[in-house]
CSV table of C-alpha atoms and ligand atoms in Angstrom, one decimal:
chain,number,residue,atom,x,y,z
A,112,MET,CA,-16.7,3.8,25.0
A,113,GLU,CA,-20.1,5.1,26.0
A,114,ALA,CA,-21.6,7.9,23.9
A,115,ASN,CA,-21.7,10.4,26.7
A,116,ALA,CA,-17.9,9.9,27.5
A,117,THR,CA,-16.1,13.1,28.5
A,118,PRO,CA,-12.7,14.1,27.0
A,119,ARG,CA,-11.2,12.9,30.3
A,120,ASP,CA,-12.8,9.5,29.8
A,121,ARG,CA,-11.5,9.4,26.3
A,122,ALA,CA,-8.0,10.3,27.4
A,123,ALA,CA,-8.1,7.6,30.1
A,124,SER,CA,-9.3,5.0,27.7
A,125,HIS,CA,-6.5,5.9,25.2
A,126,ASP,CA,-4.1,5.6,28.0
A,127,LEU,CA,-5.3,2.2,29.0
A,128,ALA,CA,-5.2,1.0,25.4
A,129,ASP,CA,-1.6,2.1,25.3
A,130,ILE,CA,-0.8,0.1,28.5
A,131,ARG,CA,-2.6,-3.0,27.2
A,132,ALA,CA,-0.7,-2.9,23.9
A,133,GLN,CA,2.5,-3.4,25.9
A,134,PHE,CA,1.3,-6.8,27.2
A,135,PRO,CA,1.5,-9.2,24.3
A,136,ILE,CA,-0.3,-12.0,26.2
A,137,LEU,CA,-3.5,-9.9,26.3
A,138,GLU,CA,-3.9,-10.3,22.6
A,139,ARG,CA,-4.3,-14.0,22.8
A,140,GLU,CA,-7.5,-16.0,22.9
A,141,VAL,CA,-8.5,-18.7,25.4
A,142,ASN,CA,-11.1,-21.3,24.4
A,143,GLY,CA,-11.9,-19.2,21.3
A,144,ARG,CA,-12.6,-16.0,23.3
A,145,PRO,CA,-10.4,-13.0,24.0
A,146,LEU,CA,-8.5,-13.6,27.2
A,147,VAL,CA,-9.9,-11.7,30.2
A,148,TYR,CA,-7.1,-12.1,32.7
A,149,LEU,CA,-8.4,-11.5,36.3
A,150,ASP,CA,-5.7,-13.5,38.2
A,151,SER,CA,-3.0,-10.9,38.6
A,152,ALA,CA,-2.9,-11.3,42.4
A,153,ALA,CA,-1.6,-14.8,41.8
A,154,SER,CA,0.8,-13.7,39.1
A,155,ALA,CA,0.7,-10.5,37.0
A,156,GLN,CA,1.5,-10.5,33.3
A,157,GLN,CA,4.7,-9.1,31.9
A,158,PRO,CA,5.1,-6.2,29.4
A,159,GLN,CA,7.1,-6.6,26.3
A,160,ARG,CA,10.0,-4.5,27.7
A,161,VAL,CA,10.5,-7.0,30.6
A,162,ILE,CA,10.4,-9.9,28.2
A,163,ASP,CA,12.9,-8.0,25.9
A,164,ARG,CA,15.2,-7.1,28.8
A,165,ILE,CA,15.4,-10.8,29.9
A,166,GLU,CA,16.0,-11.9,26.4
A,167,ARG,CA,18.7,-9.3,25.8
A,168,TYR,CA,20.4,-10.4,29.1
A,169,CYS,CA,20.3,-14.0,27.9
A,170,ARG,CA,21.4,-13.3,24.4
A,171,GLU,CA,24.1,-10.7,25.0
A,172,GLN,CA,25.1,-10.4,28.6
A,173,HIS,CA,24.8,-13.7,30.4
A,174,ALA,CA,27.7,-14.7,32.7
A,175,ASN,CA,28.0,-15.4,36.4
A,176,VAL,CA,28.1,-12.4,38.7
A,177,HIS,CA,30.6,-11.1,41.2
A,178,ARG,CA,33.2,-13.7,40.0
A,179,GLY,CA,34.9,-13.1,36.7
A,180,ALA,CA,37.1,-10.3,35.7
A,181,HIS,CA,36.0,-10.7,32.1
A,182,ALA,CA,33.8,-8.2,30.3
A,183,LEU,CA,30.6,-10.3,30.3
A,184,SER,CA,30.8,-11.0,34.0
A,185,VAL,CA,31.3,-7.3,34.7
A,186,GLU,CA,28.3,-6.5,32.5
A,187,ALA,CA,26.1,-9.2,34.1
A,188,THR,CA,27.2,-7.9,37.5
A,189,GLU,CA,26.3,-4.4,36.6
A,190,ALA,CA,22.9,-5.5,35.3
A,191,PHE,CA,22.2,-7.5,38.4
A,192,GLU,CA,23.3,-4.8,40.9
A,193,GLY,CA,21.5,-2.1,38.8
A,194,ALA,CA,18.4,-4.2,39.2
A,195,ARG,CA,18.9,-4.2,43.0
A,196,GLN,CA,19.1,-0.4,42.9
A,197,LEU,CA,15.8,-0.2,40.9
A,198,VAL,CA,14.0,-2.6,43.3
A,199,ALA,CA,15.3,-0.7,46.3
A,200,GLY,CA,14.0,2.6,44.8
A,201,HIS,CA,10.5,1.0,44.3
A,202,VAL,CA,10.1,0.6,48.1
A,203,GLY,CA,11.7,3.9,49.1
A,204,VAL,CA,15.1,2.5,50.0
A,205,SER,CA,18.2,4.5,49.2
A,206,ASP,CA,20.8,1.9,50.2
A,207,PRO,CA,20.7,-1.1,47.8
A,208,ALA,CA,22.7,-3.2,50.3
A,209,GLU,CA,19.5,-3.4,52.3
A,210,ILE,CA,17.8,-5.4,49.5
A,211,VAL,CA,18.4,-9.1,49.5
A,212,PHE,CA,17.3,-10.9,46.4
A,213,THR,CA,15.3,-14.0,47.2
A,214,ARG,CA,13.0,-16.4,45.3
A,215,GLY,CA,10.0,-14.3,46.4
A,216,THR,CA,8.0,-13.4,49.5
A,217,THR,CA,7.9,-16.9,50.7
A,218,GLU,CA,11.7,-17.2,50.8
A,219,SER,CA,12.0,-13.8,52.3
A,220,VAL,CA,9.9,-14.7,55.3
A,221,ASN,CA,11.6,-18.0,55.7
A,222,LEU,CA,15.0,-16.2,55.7
A,223,VAL,CA,13.9,-13.9,58.6
A,224,ALA,CA,12.3,-16.8,60.5
A,225,ALA,CA,15.4,-19.0,60.1
A,226,SER,CA,18.0,-16.4,60.6
A,227,TRP,CA,16.7,-13.6,62.9
A,228,GLY,CA,14.2,-16.0,64.5
A,229,ALA,CA,16.7,-18.6,65.5
A,230,ALA,CA,18.8,-16.0,67.2
A,231,ASN,CA,16.1,-13.9,68.9
A,232,VAL,CA,13.1,-16.2,69.6
A,233,GLY,CA,13.2,-18.7,72.5
A,234,ALA,CA,10.8,-20.9,74.5
A,235,GLY,CA,7.8,-18.9,75.7
A,236,ASP,CA,8.5,-15.9,73.4
A,237,GLU,CA,5.6,-14.8,71.3
A,238,ILE,CA,5.1,-14.0,67.7
A,239,VAL,CA,1.9,-12.2,66.8
A,240,LEU,CA,0.5,-12.9,63.3
A,241,THR,CA,-3.0,-12.3,62.0
A,242,LYS,CA,-5.8,-14.6,60.8
A,243,MET,CA,-5.6,-13.0,57.3
A,244,GLU,CA,-2.0,-14.0,56.7
A,245,HIS,CA,-1.0,-16.0,53.6
A,246,HIS,CA,0.4,-19.4,54.5
A,247,SER,CA,3.9,-18.1,53.7
A,248,ASN,CA,3.6,-15.7,56.7
A,249,ILE,CA,2.4,-18.5,59.0
A,250,VAL,CA,4.1,-21.7,58.3
A,251,PRO,CA,7.7,-20.4,58.6
A,252,TRP,CA,6.8,-19.2,62.1
A,253,GLN,CA,5.1,-22.5,63.0
A,254,LEU,CA,8.4,-24.2,62.0
A,255,LEU,CA,10.3,-21.8,64.2
A,256,ALA,CA,7.8,-22.3,67.1
A,257,ARG,CA,8.3,-26.0,66.8
A,258,ARG,CA,12.0,-25.7,67.0
A,259,THR,CA,12.1,-23.1,69.8
A,260,GLY,CA,9.0,-23.6,71.9
A,261,ALA,CA,7.8,-20.1,70.9
A,262,VAL,CA,4.1,-19.3,71.0
A,263,LEU,CA,2.1,-18.0,68.0
A,264,ARG,CA,-0.8,-15.6,68.6
A,265,TYR,CA,-3.3,-14.5,65.8
A,266,VAL,CA,-5.1,-11.2,65.6
A,267,ASP,CA,-8.8,-11.5,64.9
A,268,VAL,CA,-10.5,-10.3,61.7
A,269,THR,CA,-13.7,-8.3,61.9
A,270,PRO,CA,-16.8,-9.4,60.0
A,271,ASP,CA,-16.1,-6.7,57.4
A,272,GLY,CA,-12.6,-8.0,56.7
A,273,ARG,CA,-10.4,-5.7,58.8
A,274,LEU,CA,-7.9,-6.5,61.5
A,275,ASP,CA,-9.4,-6.1,64.9
A,276,LEU,CA,-6.9,-3.6,66.3
A,277,ASP,CA,-8.3,-3.9,69.9
A,278,ASP,CA,-7.5,-7.6,69.8
A,279,TYR,CA,-4.1,-6.7,68.4
A,280,ALA,CA,-3.3,-4.3,71.3
A,281,ARG,CA,-4.4,-7.1,73.7
A,282,LEU,CA,-2.1,-9.7,72.2
A,283,LEU,CA,1.0,-7.5,72.4
A,284,GLY,CA,3.0,-8.1,75.6
A,285,PRO,CA,6.4,-8.2,77.1
A,286,ARG,CA,7.1,-11.6,75.5
A,287,THR,CA,6.2,-10.4,71.9
A,288,ARG,CA,9.3,-10.6,69.8
A,289,LEU,CA,7.9,-10.1,66.3
A,290,VAL,CA,4.7,-9.0,64.6
A,291,GLY,CA,4.1,-10.5,61.1
A,292,VAL,CA,1.4,-8.8,59.1
A,293,THR,CA,0.3,-8.6,55.5
A,294,HIS,CA,0.2,-5.1,54.1
A,295,VAL,CA,-2.6,-6.1,51.8
A,296,SER,CA,-4.7,-9.3,52.2
A,297,ASN,CA,-4.6,-11.6,49.1
A,298,GLY,CA,-7.9,-13.1,50.2
A,299,LEU,CA,-9.9,-9.9,51.1
A,300,GLY,CA,-8.1,-7.0,49.4
A,301,THR,CA,-7.9,-5.2,52.8
A,302,ILE,CA,-5.1,-2.6,53.1
A,303,ASN,CA,-3.9,-2.9,56.7
A,304,PRO,CA,-2.8,0.1,58.8
A,305,VAL,CA,0.8,-1.0,58.9
A,306,VAL,CA,2.1,2.3,60.3
A,307,GLU,CA,-0.1,2.1,63.3
A,308,ILE,CA,0.6,-1.7,63.7
A,309,THR,CA,4.3,-1.0,63.6
A,310,GLU,CA,4.2,1.8,66.2
A,311,LEU,CA,2.3,-0.4,68.6
A,312,ALA,CA,4.7,-3.3,68.1
A,313,HIS,CA,7.7,-1.1,68.6
A,314,ASP,CA,6.2,0.3,71.8
A,315,ALA,CA,6.0,-3.3,73.0
A,316,GLY,CA,9.6,-3.8,72.1
A,317,ALA,CA,8.8,-6.2,69.1
A,318,LEU,CA,10.1,-6.0,65.5
A,319,VAL,CA,7.7,-6.0,62.6
A,320,LEU,CA,7.8,-8.0,59.3
A,321,VAL,CA,5.4,-6.7,56.7
A,322,ASP,CA,4.4,-9.1,53.9
A,323,GLY,CA,4.2,-6.8,50.9
A,324,ALA,CA,3.4,-9.4,48.2
A,325,GLN,CA,0.0,-7.8,47.4
A,326,ALA,CA,0.9,-4.2,48.3
A,327,ALA,CA,4.1,-3.6,46.3
A,328,PRO,CA,2.3,-4.0,43.0
A,329,HIS,CA,-0.5,-1.6,43.8
A,330,LEU,CA,0.6,0.9,46.5
A,331,MET,CA,3.3,3.5,46.8
A,332,VAL,CA,5.4,1.7,49.4
A,333,ASP,CA,8.0,3.5,51.5
A,334,THR,CA,9.5,1.1,54.1
A,335,HIS,CA,11.0,4.0,56.0
A,336,ALA,CA,7.7,5.8,56.3
A,337,ILE,CA,6.0,2.5,57.5
A,338,GLY,CA,8.8,2.2,60.0
A,339,CYS,CA,8.8,-1.6,59.9
A,340,ASP,CA,11.9,-3.8,60.2
A,341,PHE,CA,11.4,-6.3,57.4
A,342,TYR,CA,9.5,-5.9,54.1
A,343,ALA,CA,9.0,-8.9,51.8
A,344,PHE,CA,7.7,-8.9,48.2
A,345,SER,CA,7.7,-10.9,44.9
A,346,GLY,CA,8.7,-9.9,41.4
A,347,HIS,CA,6.0,-11.9,39.6
A,348,LYS,CA,3.1,-10.0,41.1
A,349,MET,CA,4.5,-6.7,39.8
A,350,CYS,CA,5.0,-7.5,36.1
A,351,GLY,CA,8.3,-9.2,36.6
A,352,PRO,CA,9.3,-12.9,36.2
A,353,THR,CA,8.7,-15.7,38.7
A,354,GLY,CA,11.4,-17.0,41.0
A,355,ILE,CA,12.7,-13.6,42.1
A,356,GLY,CA,11.7,-11.3,44.9
A,357,ALA,CA,13.2,-9.4,47.7
A,358,LEU,CA,13.6,-8.9,51.4
A,359,TRP,CA,14.3,-5.4,52.7
A,360,ALA,CA,15.6,-4.9,56.2
A,361,ARG,CA,17.5,-2.1,57.9
A,362,ARG,CA,21.3,-2.4,57.5
A,363,GLU,CA,22.1,-2.9,61.1
A,364,LEU,CA,19.5,-5.7,61.4
A,365,LEU,CA,20.9,-7.5,58.3
A,366,GLU,CA,24.5,-7.0,59.6
A,367,GLY,CA,23.6,-8.6,62.9
A,368,MET,CA,21.9,-11.6,61.4
A,369,GLU,CA,23.5,-15.0,60.7
A,370,PRO,CA,23.5,-16.2,57.1
A,371,TYR,CA,20.4,-18.1,55.9
A,372,GLN,CA,22.2,-20.6,53.7
A,373,GLY,CA,25.9,-21.4,53.2
A,374,GLY,CA,27.8,-21.7,50.0
A,375,GLY,CA,29.5,-19.7,47.4
A,376,GLU,CA,28.9,-16.0,46.9
A,377,MET,CA,28.1,-15.4,50.6
A,378,ILE,CA,31.6,-15.7,52.1
A,379,SER,CA,34.7,-13.5,52.2
A,380,GLU,CA,37.0,-16.3,53.3
A,381,VAL,CA,36.8,-20.1,53.8
A,382,THR,CA,39.2,-22.3,55.6
A,383,LEU,CA,38.8,-25.9,56.7
A,384,GLU,CA,38.3,-24.5,60.2
A,385,GLY,CA,35.6,-22.0,59.5
A,386,SER,CA,34.4,-19.1,57.3
A,387,LYS,CA,33.9,-15.4,57.3
A,388,TRP,CA,30.8,-13.8,55.7
A,389,ALA,CA,30.6,-11.5,52.8
A,390,GLU,CA,29.1,-8.0,53.3
A,391,ILE,CA,25.4,-7.6,53.1
A,392,PRO,CA,23.4,-8.3,51.0
A,393,HIS,CA,25.7,-11.0,49.6
A,394,LYS,CA,25.9,-12.7,53.0
A,395,PHE,CA,22.3,-13.8,52.3
A,396,GLU,CA,22.6,-14.8,48.7
A,397,ALA,CA,24.4,-18.1,48.7
A,398,GLY,CA,25.1,-19.7,45.3
A,399,THR,CA,24.6,-18.4,41.8
A,400,PRO,CA,21.5,-16.1,42.0
A,401,ASN,CA,18.6,-15.8,39.5
A,402,ILE,CA,20.4,-13.2,37.5
A,403,ALA,CA,18.0,-13.1,34.5
A,404,GLY,CA,15.1,-12.9,37.0
A,405,ALA,CA,16.6,-10.0,38.9
A,406,VAL,CA,17.3,-8.1,35.7
A,407,GLY,CA,13.7,-8.7,34.6
A,408,PHE,CA,12.5,-7.6,38.1
A,409,GLY,CA,14.5,-4.4,37.8
A,410,GLU,CA,12.9,-3.7,34.4
A,411,ALA,CA,9.4,-4.4,35.8
A,412,VAL,CA,9.8,-1.8,38.5
A,413,ALA,CA,11.2,0.6,36.0
A,414,PHE,CA,8.1,0.0,33.9
A,415,LEU,CA,5.8,0.6,36.9
A,416,SER,CA,7.7,3.7,37.7
A,417,ASP,CA,7.3,5.0,34.1
A,418,VAL,CA,3.6,4.3,34.2
A,419,GLY,CA,3.6,6.4,37.4
A,420,HIS,CA,2.0,5.9,40.7
A,421,ASP,CA,-0.7,8.5,40.1
A,422,ARG,CA,-1.9,6.8,36.9
A,423,LEU,CA,-1.8,3.4,38.6
A,424,ALA,CA,-3.8,4.7,41.6
A,425,ALA,CA,-6.4,6.5,39.5
A,426,HIS,CA,-7.0,3.3,37.4
A,427,GLU,CA,-7.1,1.2,40.5
A,428,ASP,CA,-9.7,3.5,42.1
A,429,GLU,CA,-11.9,3.4,39.0
A,430,ILE,CA,-11.8,-0.4,38.7
A,431,ILE,CA,-12.4,-0.9,42.4
A,432,ALA,CA,-15.5,1.4,42.4
A,433,TYR,CA,-16.9,-0.2,39.2
A,434,ALA,CA,-16.2,-3.8,40.2
A,435,LEU,CA,-17.8,-3.2,43.6
A,436,GLU,CA,-20.9,-1.7,42.1
A,437,ARG,CA,-21.3,-4.4,39.5
A,438,LEU,CA,-20.5,-7.4,41.7
A,439,SER,CA,-22.7,-6.2,44.6
A,440,ALA,CA,-25.6,-6.1,42.2
A,441,VAL,CA,-25.4,-9.7,41.1
A,442,PRO,CA,-28.1,-11.8,42.8
A,443,GLY,CA,-26.6,-14.4,45.1
A,444,VAL,CA,-23.1,-12.9,45.2
A,445,THR,CA,-21.5,-12.7,48.6
A,446,LEU,CA,-18.5,-10.4,48.6
A,447,TYR,CA,-15.8,-10.8,51.2
A,448,GLY,CA,-13.6,-8.0,52.4
A,449,PRO,CA,-14.1,-4.3,53.1
A,450,ARG,CA,-15.7,-1.7,50.7
A,451,GLU,CA,-13.0,0.9,51.4
A,452,ASN,CA,-9.3,1.0,52.0
A,453,ARG,CA,-8.8,-2.0,49.7
A,454,THR,CA,-7.1,-3.0,46.5
A,455,SER,CA,-8.7,-4.6,43.4
A,456,VAL,CA,-8.8,-8.2,44.6
A,457,PHE,CA,-12.3,-9.4,45.1
A,458,SER,CA,-13.2,-12.7,46.8
A,459,PHE,CA,-16.7,-13.9,46.4
A,460,THR,CA,-19.1,-16.8,46.2
A,461,LEU,CA,-22.1,-17.1,44.0
A,462,GLY,CA,-25.0,-18.9,45.8
A,463,ASP,CA,-24.0,-22.4,46.5
A,464,ILE,CA,-22.0,-22.9,43.2
A,465,HIS,CA,-18.6,-24.3,44.1
A,466,PRO,CA,-15.9,-21.7,43.3
A,467,HIS,CA,-14.1,-24.3,41.2
A,468,ASP,CA,-17.2,-24.9,39.0
A,469,LEU,CA,-17.5,-21.1,38.7
A,470,SER,CA,-13.9,-20.8,37.6
A,471,THR,CA,-14.3,-23.7,35.0
A,472,ILE,CA,-17.4,-22.0,33.5
A,473,LEU,CA,-15.7,-18.6,33.3
A,474,ASP,CA,-12.6,-20.2,31.8
A,475,GLN,CA,-14.8,-21.6,28.9
A,476,GLY,CA,-15.5,-17.9,28.1
A,477,GLY,CA,-11.8,-17.0,28.3
A,478,ILE,CA,-12.0,-15.5,31.8
A,479,ALA,CA,-9.2,-16.4,34.2
A,480,ILE,CA,-10.0,-16.1,37.9
A,481,ARG,CA,-8.7,-18.1,40.8
A,482,ALA,CA,-10.8,-20.4,43.0
A,483,GLY,CA,-9.8,-22.1,46.2
A,484,HIS,CA,-8.4,-21.1,49.6
A,485,HIS,CA,-5.8,-18.8,48.1
A,486,CYS,CA,-3.2,-20.1,50.6
A,487,ASN,CA,-5.5,-18.5,53.3
A,488,GLN,CA,-6.9,-21.6,55.0
A,489,PRO,CA,-7.1,-20.0,58.5
A,490,LEU,CA,-8.9,-17.0,57.0
A,491,MET,CA,-11.3,-19.2,55.1
A,492,ASP,CA,-12.0,-21.2,58.3
A,493,HIS,CA,-12.6,-17.9,60.1
A,494,MET,CA,-15.1,-16.8,57.4
A,495,GLY,CA,-16.8,-20.2,57.5
A,496,VAL,CA,-16.1,-21.1,53.9
A,497,SER,CA,-13.8,-23.7,52.4
A,498,ALA,CA,-13.1,-21.7,49.2
A,499,THR,CA,-14.0,-18.5,47.3
A,500,ALA,CA,-13.8,-17.4,43.8
A,501,ARG,CA,-11.4,-14.5,43.4
A,502,ALA,CA,-11.1,-11.9,40.6
A,503,SER,CA,-8.0,-9.7,40.8
A,504,PHE,CA,-7.4,-6.7,38.6
A,505,TYR,CA,-4.3,-4.8,37.6
A,506,LEU,CA,-3.2,-1.8,35.5
A,507,TYR,CA,-4.2,-3.4,32.2
A,508,ASN,CA,-7.7,-4.4,33.1
A,509,THR,CA,-10.7,-2.6,31.7
A,510,ARG,CA,-14.3,-1.9,32.8
A,511,ALA,CA,-15.3,-4.1,29.8
A,512,GLU,CA,-13.5,-6.9,31.6
A,513,VAL,CA,-15.6,-6.3,34.7
A,514,ASP,CA,-18.6,-6.5,32.5
A,515,ALA,CA,-17.4,-9.8,31.0
A,516,LEU,CA,-17.0,-11.2,34.5
A,517,ILE,CA,-20.5,-10.2,35.4
A,518,ASP,CA,-21.9,-11.7,32.2
A,519,GLY,CA,-19.9,-14.9,33.0
A,520,LEU,CA,-21.5,-15.0,36.5
A,521,GLY,CA,-24.9,-14.7,34.9
A,522,MET,CA,-24.2,-17.5,32.6
A,523,ALA,CA,-22.9,-19.7,35.5
A,524,ALA,CA,-26.1,-19.0,37.4
A,525,ARG,CA,-28.2,-20.1,34.4
A,526,VAL,CA,-26.1,-23.3,33.9
A,527,PHE,CA,-26.6,-24.2,37.6
A,528,GLY,CA,-30.3,-23.4,37.4
A,529,GLY,CA,-30.4,-20.2,39.3
A,530,VAL,CA,-28.6,-19.5,42.6
A,531,SER,CA,-29.9,-19.6,46.2
A,532,SER,CA,-28.2,-16.9,48.2
A,533,THR,CA,-26.0,-18.2,51.0
A,534,GLU,CA,-26.5,-14.9,52.9
B,610,C6P,N1,-0.2,-15.2,46.7
B,610,C6P,C1,-2.2,-15.6,45.4
B,610,C6P,O1,-2.8,-16.1,44.4
B,610,C6P,P1,5.3,-16.0,46.5
B,610,C6P,O2,4.6,-17.3,46.1
B,610,C6P,O3,6.4,-16.3,47.4
B,610,C6P,O4,5.7,-15.2,45.4
B,610,C6P,O5,4.2,-15.2,47.4
B,610,C6P,C2,3.6,-15.7,48.5
B,610,C6P,C3,2.6,-14.8,49.0
B,610,C6P,C4,2.8,-14.2,50.2
B,610,C6P,N2,2.0,-13.3,50.7
B,610,C6P,C5,0.9,-12.9,50.1
B,610,C6P,C6,0.0,-11.9,50.7
B,610,C6P,C7,0.6,-13.5,48.8
B,610,C6P,O6,-0.5,-13.1,48.2
B,610,C6P,C8,1.4,-14.4,48.3
B,610,C6P,C9,1.1,-15.1,47.0
B,610,C6P,C10,-0.7,-15.8,45.5
B,610,C6P,O7,-2.8,-15.0,46.3
B,610,C6P,C11,-0.3,-17.2,45.3
B,610,C6P,S1,-0.9,-18.3,46.6
């Protein structure tokens, strides 16, 4: 802590130390150096209480859900359904039946494309996506378009990394059935104006699916305030385990949709001639679900809620401002994405050093970043690069870790004999 730190700075630093202490992985070393984990946009770390909750479930409560009349099955079902309620609350939803547990954002989008899409999208109908979508909000729609003859249209991205809303307005038309948009770009950090986007889509008679994978961990999300129709997100980006996520949709939409997969759990009656479906959300949860994952996901959102949105947001603002200041001052760094209305995910290149080389050098110093196309190939094509380096921060990251990243970039520039700016 700097010598001229104010009492407020000291309180914030104590607070951060308290949060970091809850994440055991942050104590480990990588390549002989303290771990600096700057890859939370790919997968965030889990606090001890999430690890403990999953362990307690496995050790004391494990049984299949919704099936047995025995005590363990009842307890497991309560834990599973309790988690659904917690996850619902995290996105401002009061009816837990509107939350379908999925494997994550990818499966949530596939569910909507396969179920709602098959029933509502035909030849010549249009689906409007954006050039900054993650592959999981593009490929399921391409599959649907191949099956149905629907047409995909993509909203342009401005040079400063925002959606071109004039282009969006132009693309909407009488054939638009659905707009799919990411709430926060995983490649640029841009926070998209999803309320305005939803209003325009609804005026055109289209539904809206918001990909919340990078928003639910950072922003106060209220699906009703957004007004959208579907909201998809993943547990592992918000301090929960992998293999679990959720789809939110309005009750009447879910009730009107056909099941995504068939099997056990999702039926109320099966005869050799046909079947009747279970009530929502079970209609969309065929087979034994990821019970331990759901329980861990519930604990993760309870953890985030205990930390509190104000604390999360204040920390995020501080890290964004500091990282922007320091990264922008590094000779040869090209930073992608907007300066404002963004989250703490920073894509950049350093001169002509390949992002994979950059990430290897940083890894030698214990610094974990991601390098590549980040499942954003159309966005990369649009920006004219094949890959970027990406540092992403979360509630446990410190200013000292921003400094470590900057020092690591200095080291990489020296190893590669200086950098020539690509700008
Ligand atoms: N992005 C990243 O490093 P899954 O894999 O289903 O949990 O989430 C997919 C997904 C969907 N939308 C957005 C905006 C995302 O960022 C992701 C996951 C990770 O950026 C892994 S590619």
